Tab-separated table of C-alpha atoms and ligand atoms in Angstrom:
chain	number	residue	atom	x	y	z
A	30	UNK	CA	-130.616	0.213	-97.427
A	31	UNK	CA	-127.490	-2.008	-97.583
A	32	UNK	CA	-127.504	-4.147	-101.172
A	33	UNK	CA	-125.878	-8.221	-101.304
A	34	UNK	CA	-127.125	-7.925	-105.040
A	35	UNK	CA	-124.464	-9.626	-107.418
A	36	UNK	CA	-124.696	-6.710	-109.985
A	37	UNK	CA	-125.131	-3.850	-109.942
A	38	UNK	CA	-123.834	-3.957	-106.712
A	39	UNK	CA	-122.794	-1.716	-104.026
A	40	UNK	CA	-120.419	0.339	-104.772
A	41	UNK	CA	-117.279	1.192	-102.670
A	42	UNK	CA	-118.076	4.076	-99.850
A	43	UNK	CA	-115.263	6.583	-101.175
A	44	UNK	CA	-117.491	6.359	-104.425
A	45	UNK	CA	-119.805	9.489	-103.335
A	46	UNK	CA	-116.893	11.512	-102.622
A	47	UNK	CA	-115.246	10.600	-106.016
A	48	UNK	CA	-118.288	12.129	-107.872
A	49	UNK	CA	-117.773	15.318	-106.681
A	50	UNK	CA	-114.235	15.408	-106.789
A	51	UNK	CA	-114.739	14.482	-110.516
A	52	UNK	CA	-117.110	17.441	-110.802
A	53	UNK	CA	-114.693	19.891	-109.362
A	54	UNK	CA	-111.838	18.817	-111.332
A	55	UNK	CA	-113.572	19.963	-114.500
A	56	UNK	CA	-112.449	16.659	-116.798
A	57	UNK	CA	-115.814	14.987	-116.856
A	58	UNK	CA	-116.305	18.389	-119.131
A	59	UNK	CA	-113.567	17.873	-121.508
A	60	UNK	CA	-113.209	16.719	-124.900
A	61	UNK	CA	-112.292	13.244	-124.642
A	62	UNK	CA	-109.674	14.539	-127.441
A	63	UNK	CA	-107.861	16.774	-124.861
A	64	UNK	CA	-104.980	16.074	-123.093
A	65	UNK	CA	-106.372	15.750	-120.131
A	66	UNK	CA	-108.802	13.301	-120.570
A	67	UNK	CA	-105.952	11.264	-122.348
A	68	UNK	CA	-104.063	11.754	-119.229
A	69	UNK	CA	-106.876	10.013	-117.357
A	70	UNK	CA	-107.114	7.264	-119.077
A	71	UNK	CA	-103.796	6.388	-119.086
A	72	UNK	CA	-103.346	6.696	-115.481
A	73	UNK	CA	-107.176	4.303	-114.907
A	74	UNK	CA	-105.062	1.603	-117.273
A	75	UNK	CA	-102.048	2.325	-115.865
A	76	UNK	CA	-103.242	1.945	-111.895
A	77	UNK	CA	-105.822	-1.098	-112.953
A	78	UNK	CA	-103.078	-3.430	-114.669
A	79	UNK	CA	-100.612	-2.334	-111.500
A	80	UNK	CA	-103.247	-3.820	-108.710
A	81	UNK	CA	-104.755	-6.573	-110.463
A	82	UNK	CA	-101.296	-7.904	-111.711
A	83	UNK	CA	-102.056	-7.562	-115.604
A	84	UNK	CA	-99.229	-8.506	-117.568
A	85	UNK	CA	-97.587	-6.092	-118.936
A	86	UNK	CA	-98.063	-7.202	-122.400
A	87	UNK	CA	-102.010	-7.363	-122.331
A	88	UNK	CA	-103.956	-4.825	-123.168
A	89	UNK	CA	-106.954	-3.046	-121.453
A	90	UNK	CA	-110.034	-1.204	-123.574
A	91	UNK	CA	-112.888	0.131	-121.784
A	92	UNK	CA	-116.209	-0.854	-123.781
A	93	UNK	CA	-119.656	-0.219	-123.021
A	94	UNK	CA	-120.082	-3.797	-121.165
A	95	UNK	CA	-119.426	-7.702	-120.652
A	96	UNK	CA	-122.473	-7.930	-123.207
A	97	UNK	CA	-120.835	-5.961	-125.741
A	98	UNK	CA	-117.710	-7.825	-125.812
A	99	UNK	CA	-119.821	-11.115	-126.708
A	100	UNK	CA	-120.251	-9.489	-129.255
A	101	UNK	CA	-116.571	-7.978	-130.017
A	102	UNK	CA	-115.366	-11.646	-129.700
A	103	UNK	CA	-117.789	-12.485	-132.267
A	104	UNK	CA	-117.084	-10.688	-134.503
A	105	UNK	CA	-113.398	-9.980	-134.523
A	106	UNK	CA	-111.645	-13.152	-133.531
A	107	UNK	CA	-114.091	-16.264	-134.356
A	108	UNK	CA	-113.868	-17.419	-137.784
A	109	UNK	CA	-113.623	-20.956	-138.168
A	110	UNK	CA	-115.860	-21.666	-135.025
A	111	UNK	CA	-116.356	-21.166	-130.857
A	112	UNK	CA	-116.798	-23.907	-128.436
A	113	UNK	CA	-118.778	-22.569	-125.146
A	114	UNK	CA	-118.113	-24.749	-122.709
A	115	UNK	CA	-120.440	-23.401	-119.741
A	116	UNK	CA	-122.671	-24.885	-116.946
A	117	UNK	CA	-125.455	-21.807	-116.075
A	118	UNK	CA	-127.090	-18.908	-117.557
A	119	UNK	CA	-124.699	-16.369	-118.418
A	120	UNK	CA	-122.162	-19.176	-120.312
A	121	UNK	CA	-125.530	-20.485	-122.377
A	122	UNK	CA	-126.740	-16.441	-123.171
A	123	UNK	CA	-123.163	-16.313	-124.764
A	124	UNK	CA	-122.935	-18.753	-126.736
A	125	UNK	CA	-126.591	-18.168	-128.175
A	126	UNK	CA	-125.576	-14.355	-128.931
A	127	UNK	CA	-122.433	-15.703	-130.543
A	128	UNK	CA	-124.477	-18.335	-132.695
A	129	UNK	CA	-126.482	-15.725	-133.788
A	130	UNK	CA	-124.151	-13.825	-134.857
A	131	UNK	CA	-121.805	-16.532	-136.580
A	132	UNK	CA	-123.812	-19.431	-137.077
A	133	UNK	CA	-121.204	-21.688	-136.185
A	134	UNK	CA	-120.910	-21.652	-132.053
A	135	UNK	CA	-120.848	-24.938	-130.573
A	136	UNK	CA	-121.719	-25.745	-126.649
A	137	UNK	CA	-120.279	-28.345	-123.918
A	138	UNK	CA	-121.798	-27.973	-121.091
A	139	UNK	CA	-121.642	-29.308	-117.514
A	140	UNK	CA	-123.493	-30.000	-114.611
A	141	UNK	CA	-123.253	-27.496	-111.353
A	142	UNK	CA	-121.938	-29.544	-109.677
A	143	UNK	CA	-119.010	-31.173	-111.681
A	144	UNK	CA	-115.863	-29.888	-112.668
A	145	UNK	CA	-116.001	-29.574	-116.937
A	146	UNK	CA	-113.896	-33.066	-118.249
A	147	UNK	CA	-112.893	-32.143	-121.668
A	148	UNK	CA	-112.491	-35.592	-123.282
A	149	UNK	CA	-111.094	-36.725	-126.622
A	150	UNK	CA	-114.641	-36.390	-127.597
A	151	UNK	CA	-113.876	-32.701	-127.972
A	152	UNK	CA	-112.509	-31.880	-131.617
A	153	UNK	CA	-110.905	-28.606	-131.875
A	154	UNK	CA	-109.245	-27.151	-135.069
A	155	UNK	CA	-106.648	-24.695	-134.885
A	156	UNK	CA	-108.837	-21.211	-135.045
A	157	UNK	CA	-111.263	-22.363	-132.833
A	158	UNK	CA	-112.035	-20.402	-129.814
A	159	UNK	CA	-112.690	-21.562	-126.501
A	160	UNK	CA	-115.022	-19.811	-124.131
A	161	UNK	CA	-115.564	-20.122	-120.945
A	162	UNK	CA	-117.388	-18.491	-117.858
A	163	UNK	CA	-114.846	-18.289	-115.264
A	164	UNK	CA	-117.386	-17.519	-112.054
A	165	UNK	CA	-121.276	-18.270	-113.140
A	166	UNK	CA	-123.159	-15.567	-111.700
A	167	UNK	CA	-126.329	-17.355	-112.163
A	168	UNK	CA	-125.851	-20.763	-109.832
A	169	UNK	CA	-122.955	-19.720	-108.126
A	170	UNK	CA	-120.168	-21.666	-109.319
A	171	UNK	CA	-116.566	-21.158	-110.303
A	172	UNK	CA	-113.754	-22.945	-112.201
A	173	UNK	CA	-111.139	-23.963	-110.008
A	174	UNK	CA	-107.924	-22.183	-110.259
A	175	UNK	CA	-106.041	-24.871	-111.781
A	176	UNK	CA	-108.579	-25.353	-114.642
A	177	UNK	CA	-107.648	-22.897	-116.504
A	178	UNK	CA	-104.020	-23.379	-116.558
A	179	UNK	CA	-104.806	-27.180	-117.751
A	180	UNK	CA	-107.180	-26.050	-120.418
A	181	UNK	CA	-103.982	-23.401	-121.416
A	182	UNK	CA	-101.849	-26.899	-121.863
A	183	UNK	CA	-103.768	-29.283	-123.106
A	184	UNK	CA	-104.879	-26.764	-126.350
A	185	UNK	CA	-103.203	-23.902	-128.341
A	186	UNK	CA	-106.404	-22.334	-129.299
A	187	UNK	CA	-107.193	-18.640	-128.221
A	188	UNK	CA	-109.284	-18.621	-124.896
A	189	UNK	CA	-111.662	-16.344	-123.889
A	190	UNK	CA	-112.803	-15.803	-120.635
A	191	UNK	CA	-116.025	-14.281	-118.896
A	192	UNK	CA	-115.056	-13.205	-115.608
A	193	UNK	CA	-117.668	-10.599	-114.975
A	194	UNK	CA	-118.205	-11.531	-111.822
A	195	UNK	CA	-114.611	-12.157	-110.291
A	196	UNK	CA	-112.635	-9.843	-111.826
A	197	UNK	CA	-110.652	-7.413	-109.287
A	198	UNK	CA	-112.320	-9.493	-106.549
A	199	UNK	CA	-109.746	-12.934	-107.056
A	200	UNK	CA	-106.914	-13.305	-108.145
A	201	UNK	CA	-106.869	-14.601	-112.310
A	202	UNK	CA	-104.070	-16.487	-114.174
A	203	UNK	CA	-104.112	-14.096	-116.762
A	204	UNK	CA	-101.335	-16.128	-119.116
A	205	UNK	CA	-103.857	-18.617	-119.210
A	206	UNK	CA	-106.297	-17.171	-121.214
A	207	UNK	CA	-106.091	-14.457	-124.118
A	208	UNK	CA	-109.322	-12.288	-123.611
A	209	UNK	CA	-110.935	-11.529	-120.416
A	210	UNK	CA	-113.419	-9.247	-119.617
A	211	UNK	CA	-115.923	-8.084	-117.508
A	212	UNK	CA	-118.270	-5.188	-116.106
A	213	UNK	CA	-117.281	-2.745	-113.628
A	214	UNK	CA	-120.702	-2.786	-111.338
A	215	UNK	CA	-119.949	-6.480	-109.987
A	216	UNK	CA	-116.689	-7.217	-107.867
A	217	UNK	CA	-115.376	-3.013	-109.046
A	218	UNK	CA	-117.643	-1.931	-107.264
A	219	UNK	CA	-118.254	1.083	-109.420
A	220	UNK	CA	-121.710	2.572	-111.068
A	221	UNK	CA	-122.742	-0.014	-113.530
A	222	UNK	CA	-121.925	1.181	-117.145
A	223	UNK	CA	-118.900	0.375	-118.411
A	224	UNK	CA	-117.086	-2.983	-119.417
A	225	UNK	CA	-113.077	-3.850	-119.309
A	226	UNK	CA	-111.631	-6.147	-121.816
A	227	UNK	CA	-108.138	-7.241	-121.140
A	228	UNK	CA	-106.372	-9.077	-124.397
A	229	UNK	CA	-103.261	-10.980	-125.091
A	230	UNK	CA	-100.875	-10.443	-127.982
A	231	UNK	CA	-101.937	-13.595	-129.122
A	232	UNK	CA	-105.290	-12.156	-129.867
A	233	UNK	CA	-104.345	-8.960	-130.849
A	234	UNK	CA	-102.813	-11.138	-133.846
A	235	UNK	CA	-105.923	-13.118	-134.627
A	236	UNK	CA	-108.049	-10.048	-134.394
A	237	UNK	CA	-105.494	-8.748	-137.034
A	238	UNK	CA	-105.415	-11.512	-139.107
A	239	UNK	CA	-109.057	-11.327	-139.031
A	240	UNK	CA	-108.965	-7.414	-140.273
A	241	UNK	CA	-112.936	-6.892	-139.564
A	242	UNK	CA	-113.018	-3.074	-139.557
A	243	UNK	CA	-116.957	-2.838	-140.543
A	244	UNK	CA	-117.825	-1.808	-137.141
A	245	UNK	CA	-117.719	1.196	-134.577
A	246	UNK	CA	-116.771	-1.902	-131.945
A	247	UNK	CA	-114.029	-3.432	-134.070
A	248	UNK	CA	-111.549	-4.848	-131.651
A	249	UNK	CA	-108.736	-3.003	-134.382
A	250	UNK	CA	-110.760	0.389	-134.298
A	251	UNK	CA	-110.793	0.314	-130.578
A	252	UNK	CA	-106.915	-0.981	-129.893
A	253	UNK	CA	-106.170	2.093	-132.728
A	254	UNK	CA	-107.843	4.164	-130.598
A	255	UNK	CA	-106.983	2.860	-126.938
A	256	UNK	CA	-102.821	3.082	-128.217
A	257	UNK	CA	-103.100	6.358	-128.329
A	258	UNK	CA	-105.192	6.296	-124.757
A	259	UNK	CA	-108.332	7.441	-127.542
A	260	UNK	CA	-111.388	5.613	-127.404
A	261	UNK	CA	-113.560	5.848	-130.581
A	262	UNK	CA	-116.519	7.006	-129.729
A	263	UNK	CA	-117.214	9.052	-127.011
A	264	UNK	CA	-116.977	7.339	-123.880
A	265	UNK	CA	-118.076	7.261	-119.963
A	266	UNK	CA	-115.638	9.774	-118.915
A	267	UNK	CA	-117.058	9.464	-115.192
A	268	UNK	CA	-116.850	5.717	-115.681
A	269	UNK	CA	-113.130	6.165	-116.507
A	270	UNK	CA	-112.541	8.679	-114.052
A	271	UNK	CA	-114.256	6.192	-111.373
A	272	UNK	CA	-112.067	3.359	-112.541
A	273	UNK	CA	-109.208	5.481	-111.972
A	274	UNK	CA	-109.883	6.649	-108.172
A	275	UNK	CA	-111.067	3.250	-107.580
A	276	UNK	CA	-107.864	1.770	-108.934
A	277	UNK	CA	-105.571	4.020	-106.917
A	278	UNK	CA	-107.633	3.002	-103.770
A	279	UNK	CA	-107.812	-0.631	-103.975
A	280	UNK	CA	-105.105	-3.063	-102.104
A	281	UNK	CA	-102.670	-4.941	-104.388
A	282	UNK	CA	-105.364	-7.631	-105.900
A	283	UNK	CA	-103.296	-10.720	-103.709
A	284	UNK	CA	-104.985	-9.164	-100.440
A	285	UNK	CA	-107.911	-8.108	-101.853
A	286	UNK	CA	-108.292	-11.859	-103.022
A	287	UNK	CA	-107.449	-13.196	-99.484
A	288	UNK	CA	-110.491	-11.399	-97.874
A	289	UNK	CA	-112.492	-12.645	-100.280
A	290	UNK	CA	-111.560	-16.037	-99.728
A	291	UNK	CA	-112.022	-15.367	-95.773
A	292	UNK	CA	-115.128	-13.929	-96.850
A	293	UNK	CA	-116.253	-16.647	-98.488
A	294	UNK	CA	-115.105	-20.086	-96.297
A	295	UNK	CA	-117.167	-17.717	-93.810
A	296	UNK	CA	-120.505	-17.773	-95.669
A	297	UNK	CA	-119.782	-21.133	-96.820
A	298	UNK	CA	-119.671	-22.171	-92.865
A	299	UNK	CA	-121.956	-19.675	-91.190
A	300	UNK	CA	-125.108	-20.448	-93.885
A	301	UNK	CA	-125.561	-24.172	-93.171
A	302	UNK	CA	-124.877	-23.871	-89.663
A	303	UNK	CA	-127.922	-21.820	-89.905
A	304	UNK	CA	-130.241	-24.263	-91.613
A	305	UNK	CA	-129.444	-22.761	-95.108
A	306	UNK	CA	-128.801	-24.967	-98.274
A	307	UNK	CA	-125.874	-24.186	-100.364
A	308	UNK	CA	-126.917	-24.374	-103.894
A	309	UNK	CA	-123.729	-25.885	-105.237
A	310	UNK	CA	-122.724	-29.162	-102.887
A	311	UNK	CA	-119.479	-29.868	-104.372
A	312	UNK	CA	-117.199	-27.814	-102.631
A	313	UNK	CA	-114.082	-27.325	-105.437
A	314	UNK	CA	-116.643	-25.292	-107.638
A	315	UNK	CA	-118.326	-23.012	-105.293
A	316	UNK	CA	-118.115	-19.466	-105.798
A	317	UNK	CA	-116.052	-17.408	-103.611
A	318	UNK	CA	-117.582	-14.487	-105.066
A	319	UNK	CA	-121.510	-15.141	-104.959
A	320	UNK	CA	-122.953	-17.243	-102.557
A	321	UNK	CA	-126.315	-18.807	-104.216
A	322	UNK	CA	-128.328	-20.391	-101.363
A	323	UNK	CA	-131.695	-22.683	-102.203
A	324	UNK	CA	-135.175	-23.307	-100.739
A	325	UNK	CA	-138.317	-23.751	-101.697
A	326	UNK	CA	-140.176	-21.072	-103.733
A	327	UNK	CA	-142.389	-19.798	-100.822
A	328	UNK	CA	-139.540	-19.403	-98.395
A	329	UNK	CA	-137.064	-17.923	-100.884
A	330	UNK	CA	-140.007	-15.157	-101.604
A	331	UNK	CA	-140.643	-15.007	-97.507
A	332	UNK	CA	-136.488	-14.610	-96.893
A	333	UNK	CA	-136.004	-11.955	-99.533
A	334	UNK	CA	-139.055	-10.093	-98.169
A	335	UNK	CA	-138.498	-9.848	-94.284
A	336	UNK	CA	-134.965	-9.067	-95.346
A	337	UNK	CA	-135.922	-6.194	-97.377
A	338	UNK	CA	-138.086	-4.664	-94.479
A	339	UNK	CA	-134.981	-4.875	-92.589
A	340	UNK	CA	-133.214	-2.447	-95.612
A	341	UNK	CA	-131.586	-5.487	-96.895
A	342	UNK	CA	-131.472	-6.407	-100.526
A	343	UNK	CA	-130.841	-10.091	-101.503
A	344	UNK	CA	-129.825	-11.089	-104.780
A	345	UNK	CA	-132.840	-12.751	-106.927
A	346	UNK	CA	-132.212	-16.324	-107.903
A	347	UNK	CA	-131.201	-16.425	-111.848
A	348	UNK	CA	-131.870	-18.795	-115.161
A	349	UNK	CA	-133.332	-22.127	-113.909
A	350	UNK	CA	-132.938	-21.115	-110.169
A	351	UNK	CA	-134.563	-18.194	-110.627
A	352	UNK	CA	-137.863	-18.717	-107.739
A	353	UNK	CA	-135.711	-21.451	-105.929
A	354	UNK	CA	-133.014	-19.591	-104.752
A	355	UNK	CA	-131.269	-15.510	-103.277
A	356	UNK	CA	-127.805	-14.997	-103.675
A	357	UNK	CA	-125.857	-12.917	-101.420
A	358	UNK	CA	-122.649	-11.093	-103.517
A	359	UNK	CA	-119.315	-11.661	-101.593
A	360	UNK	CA	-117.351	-8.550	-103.978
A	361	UNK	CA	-114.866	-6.441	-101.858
A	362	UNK	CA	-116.845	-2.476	-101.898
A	363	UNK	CA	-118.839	-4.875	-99.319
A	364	UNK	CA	-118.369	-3.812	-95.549
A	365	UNK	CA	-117.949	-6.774	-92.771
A	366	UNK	CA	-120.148	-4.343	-90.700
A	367	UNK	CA	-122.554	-5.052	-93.551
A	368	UNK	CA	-122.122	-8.611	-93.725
A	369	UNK	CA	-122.946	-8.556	-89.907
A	370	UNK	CA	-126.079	-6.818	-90.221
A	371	UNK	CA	-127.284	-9.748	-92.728
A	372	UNK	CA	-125.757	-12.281	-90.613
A	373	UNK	CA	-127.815	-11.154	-87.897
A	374	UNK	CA	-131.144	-10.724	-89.860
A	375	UNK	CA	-130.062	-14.750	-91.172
A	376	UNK	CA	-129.883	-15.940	-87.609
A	377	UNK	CA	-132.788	-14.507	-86.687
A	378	UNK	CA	-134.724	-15.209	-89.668
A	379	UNK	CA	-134.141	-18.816	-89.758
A	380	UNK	CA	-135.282	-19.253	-85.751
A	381	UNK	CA	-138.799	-18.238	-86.612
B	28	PLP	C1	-123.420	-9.600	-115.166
B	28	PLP	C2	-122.830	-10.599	-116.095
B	28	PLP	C3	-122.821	-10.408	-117.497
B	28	PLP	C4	-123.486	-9.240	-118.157
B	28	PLP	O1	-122.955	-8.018	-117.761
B	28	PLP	P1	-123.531	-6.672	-118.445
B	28	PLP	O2	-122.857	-5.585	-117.711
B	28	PLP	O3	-125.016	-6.682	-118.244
B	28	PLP	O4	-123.183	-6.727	-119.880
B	28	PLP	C5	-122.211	-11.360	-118.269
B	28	PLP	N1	-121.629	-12.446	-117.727
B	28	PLP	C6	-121.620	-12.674	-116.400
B	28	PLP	C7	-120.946	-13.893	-115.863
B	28	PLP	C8	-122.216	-11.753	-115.547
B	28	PLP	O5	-122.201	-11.969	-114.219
């Protein structure tokens, strides 16, 4: 069974291997007091800001999921306000679990097919946060690059970024935003699990000047914690020792990012060529990470089944697409032998 599912997603080959290694080695047994679980996580930080280019004044915590640091952002850096600026399912779920939480979360949202215009319209005070889904799992768009870097000069506020499913499969212009985060079962390619939150000094000093302590999740409890390569409660020590293999395994994130792009002008040719319908038309906000392709409801359901008697698994449509669409993850544990094998079952699915 080979999986396109955007999440959890397959996971890299070496994986399997890496499991037992971590067995032999004894740590996932260790006190995650002991040096050398310490030593671990240091080295899964150390070899994850090398190959995705994190600066080296951002930090990294591992936290239980992208989920979870809705709610760390919630709680530990908005206090005068958020404004969600989002176009699809995962941007809306965020900025209704921040509204419950603070009452005071605010939405702009966008069609799929436009590029978000941020007009004077838009009234910001100083502690506001922005946040913003950076690829939308759901429909299958993404910002494009530049975006953020305008967003980063036209306002001073502390942004926040969801990039769940694109981190450590594209390149990101990490001094454009202060928090980013993610989970490791999308473009990782590691046993779902864990989340990574990656923060600027900039937030590190609103999360201070905040000073919410009150919870096991503080952002302050877990940087305490994470300084002194601690976490503070016991954590996924597979997860982390995962991370870490993966991490030393990986190419440098520029090439990593190129096939992806290859990857994805090559879906973006091959699927209409083959009497598929790109969900997103507008071409500057597709996805190069998850491909979401549309049909009606009884040929999405027909698609997704012969594929899966083939021992292919299709990503379900999601949110308002949900019945109308499949979408096909482009993340880099992928293999292109893989990718041929559902090329193959496309061609000959759609000449029936
Ligand atoms: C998958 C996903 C999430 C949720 O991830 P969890 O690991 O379930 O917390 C959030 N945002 C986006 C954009 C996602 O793709």
């Amino acid at each position: 069974m080979i999986t396109f599912y955007p999440g959890p997603s397959k996971v890299y080959d070496e994986v399997g291997q890496y499991l037992q290694e971590a067995f032999d080695s004894g740590v996932i047994s260790a006190n995650h007091r002991s040096s050398a679980f310490m030593q671990m996580l240091e080295n899964a930080i150390g070899n994850l800001k090398t190959k995705l280019n994190v600066p080296v004044d951002y930090e990294v915590y591992f936290v239980s999921s992208a989920t979870e640091c809705w709610e760390i952002i919630a709680e530990n850096l908005i206090s005068d306000g958020s404004l969600h600026i989002y176009n699809g399912a995962f941007g809306e779920k965020w900025m209704e679990y921040t509204q419950k939480l603070t009452s005071i979360a605010r939405s702009f949202s966008f069609e799929t097919n436009e590029e978000p215009v941020l007009n004077a319209k838009i009234n910001l005070s100083a502690n506001d946060i922005i946040c913003i889904t950076h690829n939308e799992t759901s429909n299958g768009t993404a910002l494009p690059s530049e975006f953020l870097n305008t967003l980063r000069a036209q306002f001073g506020n502390i942004i926040a970024v969801d990039a769940t499913s694109s981190m450590a499969g594209v390149e990101l212009l990490w001094q454009s935003a202060d928090v980013w985060y993610a989970s490791v079962q999308k473009c990782f390619g590691l046993p779902a699990g864990m989340g990574v939150m990656i923060v600027s000094p900039k937030a590190v000093e609103r999360a201070i000047a905040i000073g919410n302590r009150s919870h096991y999740n503080s952002l302050l409890f877990i940087r305490d914690n994470f300084l002194k390569f601690q976490t503070p409660y016991t954590p996924n020590t597979l997860g982390i020792y995962l991370m870490d293999k993966v991490m030393q395994q990986v190419s440098p994130i520029e090439t990593v990012a190129q096939q992806t792009l290859e990857r994805a002008q090559n879906w973006y040719s091959f699927l209409p060529k083959n009497g598929y319908q790109i969900l997103v038309e507008n071409e500057s906000v597709r996805s190069k990470t998850v491909v979401a392709v549309k049909d009606t409801k009884e040929r999405i359901a027909l698609i997704k089944k012969a594929a899966l008697q083939e021992g292919i698994v299709l990503g379900n449509g999601y949110g308002k697409d949900k019945e109308t669409s499949f979408r096909i993850a482009n993340f880099p544990a992928i293999t292109d032998v893989e990718i041929q094998r559902l090329k193959n079952f496309l061609v000959s699915f759609s000449s029936k």
